[in-house]
XYZ file of C-alpha atoms in Angstrom:
316
model
C 11.599 -20.407 -0.730
C 9.699 -16.921 0.868
C 11.448 -13.862 2.277
C 12.839 -14.547 5.837
C 10.844 -12.641 8.096
C 9.917 -11.619 11.725
C 6.763 -9.494 10.669
C 3.434 -9.726 12.654
C 1.104 -8.010 10.266
C 1.796 -8.151 6.381
C 5.596 -9.440 7.546
C 6.874 -6.896 9.825
C 7.251 -7.570 14.121
C 6.012 -5.055 16.724
C 8.055 -4.652 19.882
C 7.128 -4.609 23.368
C 7.151 -0.824 24.607
C 7.056 1.201 27.771
C 4.512 3.262 26.090
C 4.423 5.732 29.606
C 8.430 6.612 29.385
C 9.549 6.060 25.626
C 10.265 9.839 24.005
C 9.101 10.055 20.681
C 12.428 10.469 19.050
C 13.290 6.710 20.528
C 10.577 5.256 19.015
C 10.799 6.665 15.288
C 14.654 5.774 15.779
C 13.236 2.286 16.004
C 10.827 1.671 13.555
C 13.251 3.521 10.966
C 15.512 0.437 11.871
C 12.779 -1.957 11.446
C 11.975 -1.260 8.345
C 15.349 0.035 6.621
C 16.639 -3.755 7.733
C 13.280 -5.661 6.195
C 13.636 -3.561 3.200
C 17.876 -4.793 2.741
C 16.912 -7.934 3.785
C 14.461 -8.646 0.830
C 16.993 -7.469 -2.200
C 18.555 -10.683 -2.497
C 15.175 -12.248 -3.092
C 13.733 -9.400 -5.636
C 17.113 -9.406 -7.999
C 16.560 -13.130 -8.055
C 13.350 -12.899 -9.252
C 12.056 -16.583 -8.259
C 9.540 -15.428 -6.300
C 7.223 -11.999 -6.116
C 6.630 -12.026 -2.372
C 10.137 -10.846 -1.954
C 9.313 -7.876 -4.199
C 5.954 -7.555 -2.408
C 7.405 -7.586 1.249
C 9.957 -4.960 -0.217
C 7.229 -2.201 -1.125
C 5.264 -2.915 2.251
C 8.056 -2.128 3.965
C 8.981 1.139 1.583
C 5.398 2.052 2.513
C 5.432 1.623 5.791
C 8.721 3.871 6.034
C 7.758 6.546 4.095
C 4.857 7.130 6.827
C 7.498 6.859 9.361
C 9.455 9.756 7.915
C 5.843 11.591 7.559
C 4.654 10.992 11.033
C 7.567 11.916 12.738
C 8.871 14.744 10.337
C 8.175 17.346 13.755
C 10.615 15.272 15.412
C 13.333 14.076 13.403
C 16.306 15.754 11.129
C 16.653 12.817 8.054
C 19.943 13.557 5.422
C 18.219 15.911 2.983
C 18.727 13.246 0.154
C 16.181 10.541 2.851
C 12.957 12.607 1.965
C 9.282 10.696 0.599
C 9.802 11.914 -3.470
C 13.266 9.654 -3.027
C 11.079 6.862 -1.071
C 8.143 6.973 -3.664
C 10.804 6.733 -6.601
C 11.673 3.551 -5.962
C 8.495 2.403 -4.600
C 7.100 3.938 -8.005
C 9.670 1.520 -9.845
C 9.263 -1.515 -7.582
C 5.488 -1.041 -8.180
C 5.422 -1.375 -12.244
C 6.525 -5.055 -11.356
C 4.600 -5.349 -8.228
C 1.472 -4.602 -11.193
C 2.294 -6.748 -13.683
C 2.505 -9.550 -10.728
C -0.944 -8.883 -10.052
C -2.633 -8.939 -13.391
C -1.199 -12.072 -14.336
C -2.126 -13.840 -10.927
C -5.226 -12.429 -12.499
C -4.952 -13.744 -16.105
C -4.287 -17.103 -14.294
C -7.754 -16.852 -11.940
C -9.288 -15.870 -15.347
C -8.889 -18.944 -17.009
C -9.173 -21.195 -14.084
C -12.694 -19.911 -13.871
C -14.252 -19.196 -17.129
C -15.241 -21.569 -19.967
C -13.300 -20.115 -22.942
C -14.092 -20.645 -26.616
C -11.385 -20.661 -29.582
C -11.668 -17.408 -29.573
C -10.974 -16.756 -25.900
C -8.117 -18.516 -26.068
C -6.597 -16.499 -28.957
C -6.956 -13.424 -26.859
C -5.437 -15.039 -24.038
C -2.487 -16.142 -26.241
C -2.121 -11.968 -26.995
C -2.100 -10.609 -23.665
C 0.338 -13.583 -22.134
C 2.749 -12.176 -25.044
C 2.160 -8.633 -23.904
C 2.354 -9.613 -20.271
C 5.680 -11.118 -20.853
C 7.141 -8.193 -23.037
C 6.553 -5.768 -20.012
C 7.028 -8.082 -17.582
C 10.707 -8.375 -18.509
C 11.458 -4.062 -19.238
C 9.842 -3.605 -15.615
C 12.304 -6.752 -14.669
C 14.848 -4.297 -16.385
C 13.699 -1.420 -14.687
C 14.061 -2.971 -11.136
C 17.581 -4.189 -11.386
C 19.142 -0.885 -12.963
C 16.748 0.718 -9.877
C 18.786 -1.615 -6.723
C 21.938 -1.108 -8.330
C 21.954 2.206 -8.827
C 24.350 4.836 -7.302
C 20.785 7.002 -5.751
C 19.610 3.891 -4.318
C 22.418 3.041 -2.678
C 23.095 6.438 -1.503
C 19.877 6.675 -0.292
C 20.395 3.319 2.701
C 23.496 4.545 3.402
C 22.397 7.887 4.508
C 19.671 6.018 6.348
C 22.386 3.866 7.479
C 24.552 6.632 8.837
C 21.482 8.736 10.302
C 20.150 5.569 12.372
C 24.394 5.491 14.146
C 24.080 8.728 14.751
C 20.431 10.259 14.312
C 19.589 14.249 14.563
C 16.434 14.970 16.028
C 14.724 18.348 16.289
C 13.410 19.328 20.305
C 9.975 17.850 19.868
C 11.302 14.437 20.199
C 11.918 14.810 23.403
C 8.344 14.282 24.064
C 6.722 11.108 25.099
C 4.605 9.021 22.402
C 1.809 9.131 24.916
C 1.526 12.701 25.047
C 2.345 12.910 21.293
C 0.443 10.304 19.861
C -3.046 12.383 19.287
C -1.574 14.759 17.282
C 0.533 12.905 15.594
C -2.862 10.853 13.991
C -5.637 13.029 14.327
C -4.123 15.313 11.325
C -4.061 12.435 8.684
C -8.049 11.388 10.146
C -9.061 14.769 9.517
C -7.991 14.700 6.641
C -9.355 11.269 4.968
C -12.588 12.208 6.862
C -13.330 14.968 4.397
C -12.043 13.408 1.515
C -14.667 13.309 -2.060
C -13.962 10.160 -2.559
C -16.617 8.925 0.071
C -19.493 10.629 -1.693
C -19.038 8.745 -4.723
C -22.261 5.766 -4.421
C -21.731 5.057 -8.570
C -19.303 3.547 -10.901
C -19.769 5.190 -13.925
C -17.978 8.001 -13.535
C -14.457 7.822 -14.420
C -12.979 10.872 -13.132
C -15.055 10.506 -9.606
C -13.919 6.911 -9.752
C -10.307 8.877 -9.786
C -11.305 10.257 -6.253
C -12.008 6.713 -5.159
C -8.889 5.573 -5.765
C -6.745 8.564 -3.846
C -9.274 7.715 -1.289
C -7.697 4.443 -1.046
C -4.286 6.223 -0.553
C -5.375 7.930 2.090
C -7.040 4.989 4.563
C -3.792 3.179 2.926
C -1.515 6.196 4.956
C -4.168 5.460 7.823
C -3.992 2.117 8.387
C 0.198 2.063 7.970
C 0.000 4.393 10.728
C -2.556 3.263 12.527
C -0.255 -0.444 12.773
C 2.217 1.253 13.513
C 0.557 2.624 16.742
C -1.042 -0.110 17.741
C 0.885 -1.183 20.693
C 0.168 2.100 22.768
C -3.968 1.006 22.077
C -6.498 -1.676 22.672
C -8.608 -3.885 21.397
C -11.032 -1.281 19.274
C -8.054 0.008 17.703
C -7.524 -3.209 16.624
C -10.636 -3.817 15.336
C -9.862 -0.367 13.204
C -7.073 -1.327 11.644
C -8.476 -4.459 10.572
C -11.611 -2.182 8.688
C -8.898 -0.300 7.244
C -7.220 -3.038 5.748
C -10.726 -4.551 4.573
C -11.410 -0.858 2.564
C -7.468 -0.948 1.643
C -7.828 -4.800 0.179
C -10.940 -3.641 -1.373
C -10.342 -0.760 -2.974
C -6.938 -2.209 -3.814
C -9.213 -5.043 -5.947
C -10.735 -1.285 -8.285
C -7.347 -0.023 -8.554
C -5.999 -3.286 -9.602
C -9.325 -3.711 -12.343
C -8.219 0.126 -13.575
C -4.830 -0.965 -14.153
C -5.695 -4.276 -16.049
C -8.472 -2.260 -18.047
C -5.680 0.501 -19.262
C -3.340 -2.913 -19.721
C -6.543 -4.662 -21.875
C -6.822 -1.219 -23.685
C -3.237 -1.225 -25.204
C -2.818 -4.931 -25.704
C -6.106 -5.250 -27.305
C -7.054 -1.839 -28.526
C -10.590 0.176 -27.330
C -12.747 -2.307 -28.889
C -11.521 -5.240 -25.994
C -14.007 -5.865 -24.198
C -16.454 -7.276 -28.214
C -12.808 -9.463 -29.033
C -13.702 -11.344 -26.025
C -16.802 -11.054 -24.750
C -15.929 -13.448 -21.607
C -13.455 -11.625 -20.425
C -15.453 -8.704 -20.757
C -18.202 -10.693 -18.338
C -15.647 -12.087 -16.024
C -13.932 -8.118 -16.056
C -17.711 -6.689 -15.519
C -18.650 -9.269 -12.225
C -15.362 -8.527 -10.757
C -15.938 -5.325 -10.726
C -19.169 -4.919 -9.722
C -18.941 -7.130 -6.386
C -15.482 -5.508 -5.697
C -18.082 -2.031 -6.130
C -20.791 -4.019 -3.954
C -18.441 -4.633 -1.137
C -16.522 -0.859 -0.536
C -20.145 0.601 -0.547
C -21.180 -1.676 2.168
C -18.109 -0.911 4.388
C -17.610 3.000 3.847
C -21.871 3.302 4.752
C -21.424 3.609 8.914
C -18.745 6.303 7.492
C -20.508 9.011 6.324
C -22.456 9.633 9.512
C -21.811 11.239 12.462
C -21.936 8.861 15.220
C -19.100 6.590 13.326
C -16.587 9.971 13.125
C -17.246 11.161 16.451
C -16.102 7.092 17.713
C -13.441 7.080 15.064
C -12.032 10.639 16.600
C -12.262 9.507 20.411
C -10.729 6.103 20.075
C -7.783 8.016 19.210
C -7.848 10.307 22.129
C -6.624 7.907 24.795
C -3.842 5.788 24.229
C -2.711 3.268 27.030
């Protein structure tokens, strides 16, 4: 059974809004309430460990909550224990389980598409055994987190703030006035990121820059999704483009996680132990890398960057 959500994009609904009059403070309050409710709705399903979609949705809610809190930091005064470090810690623990879910799906796809010999099947049994053990450990950490006093205090503090919110003076600004200034700094940091300039996938250190760029793109994508009701069709198209980039770079990151798992499970010479697995891995990686190079190309040109900046300047 899938989680009961009212989400339009990645499971989270978008409210109709009076963009001409709503204040920054009111909008921030509504967004935080929405994502806190969404996180809480997933808890029971996550603890049941039957459907990984609950965990996935909880992580989405956490990331969007982090995005809202960061975007509106200039206007809201949250409790001290509600900070990015605390929210990131929760997401990191949940992320360990999610990474293992993704690895399991990748291995299942590999089995369905590759022609496995006896040696490949032996390697696969070792991997599945290691994966099962790590998954059990991750489930234990997730359960410990969701039952912890720290996590419960975090949610309680958020609930108390929602009942009695505290704001800074800038919270009185109309959303339509504040939107460009909220979004443009993040866009500037994104476009100046060195990860755009990495053109090959052979340098491990430079690939780390690409993985860091993925986080920047993800942050911009989430922030734009939160504000999409204030803009027109071109803005929504750009959201879709950033989502494509996020997904492709996510696939590359998943393969980096997979490679680390293979080294841990089989040793540094894992490719020699299963040439079939190595060939499939390389093909998948190269396909994702080529897709990324195609998507990133326009953003190396001045014209596309100018279009992107102008996109944020005039809300509806």
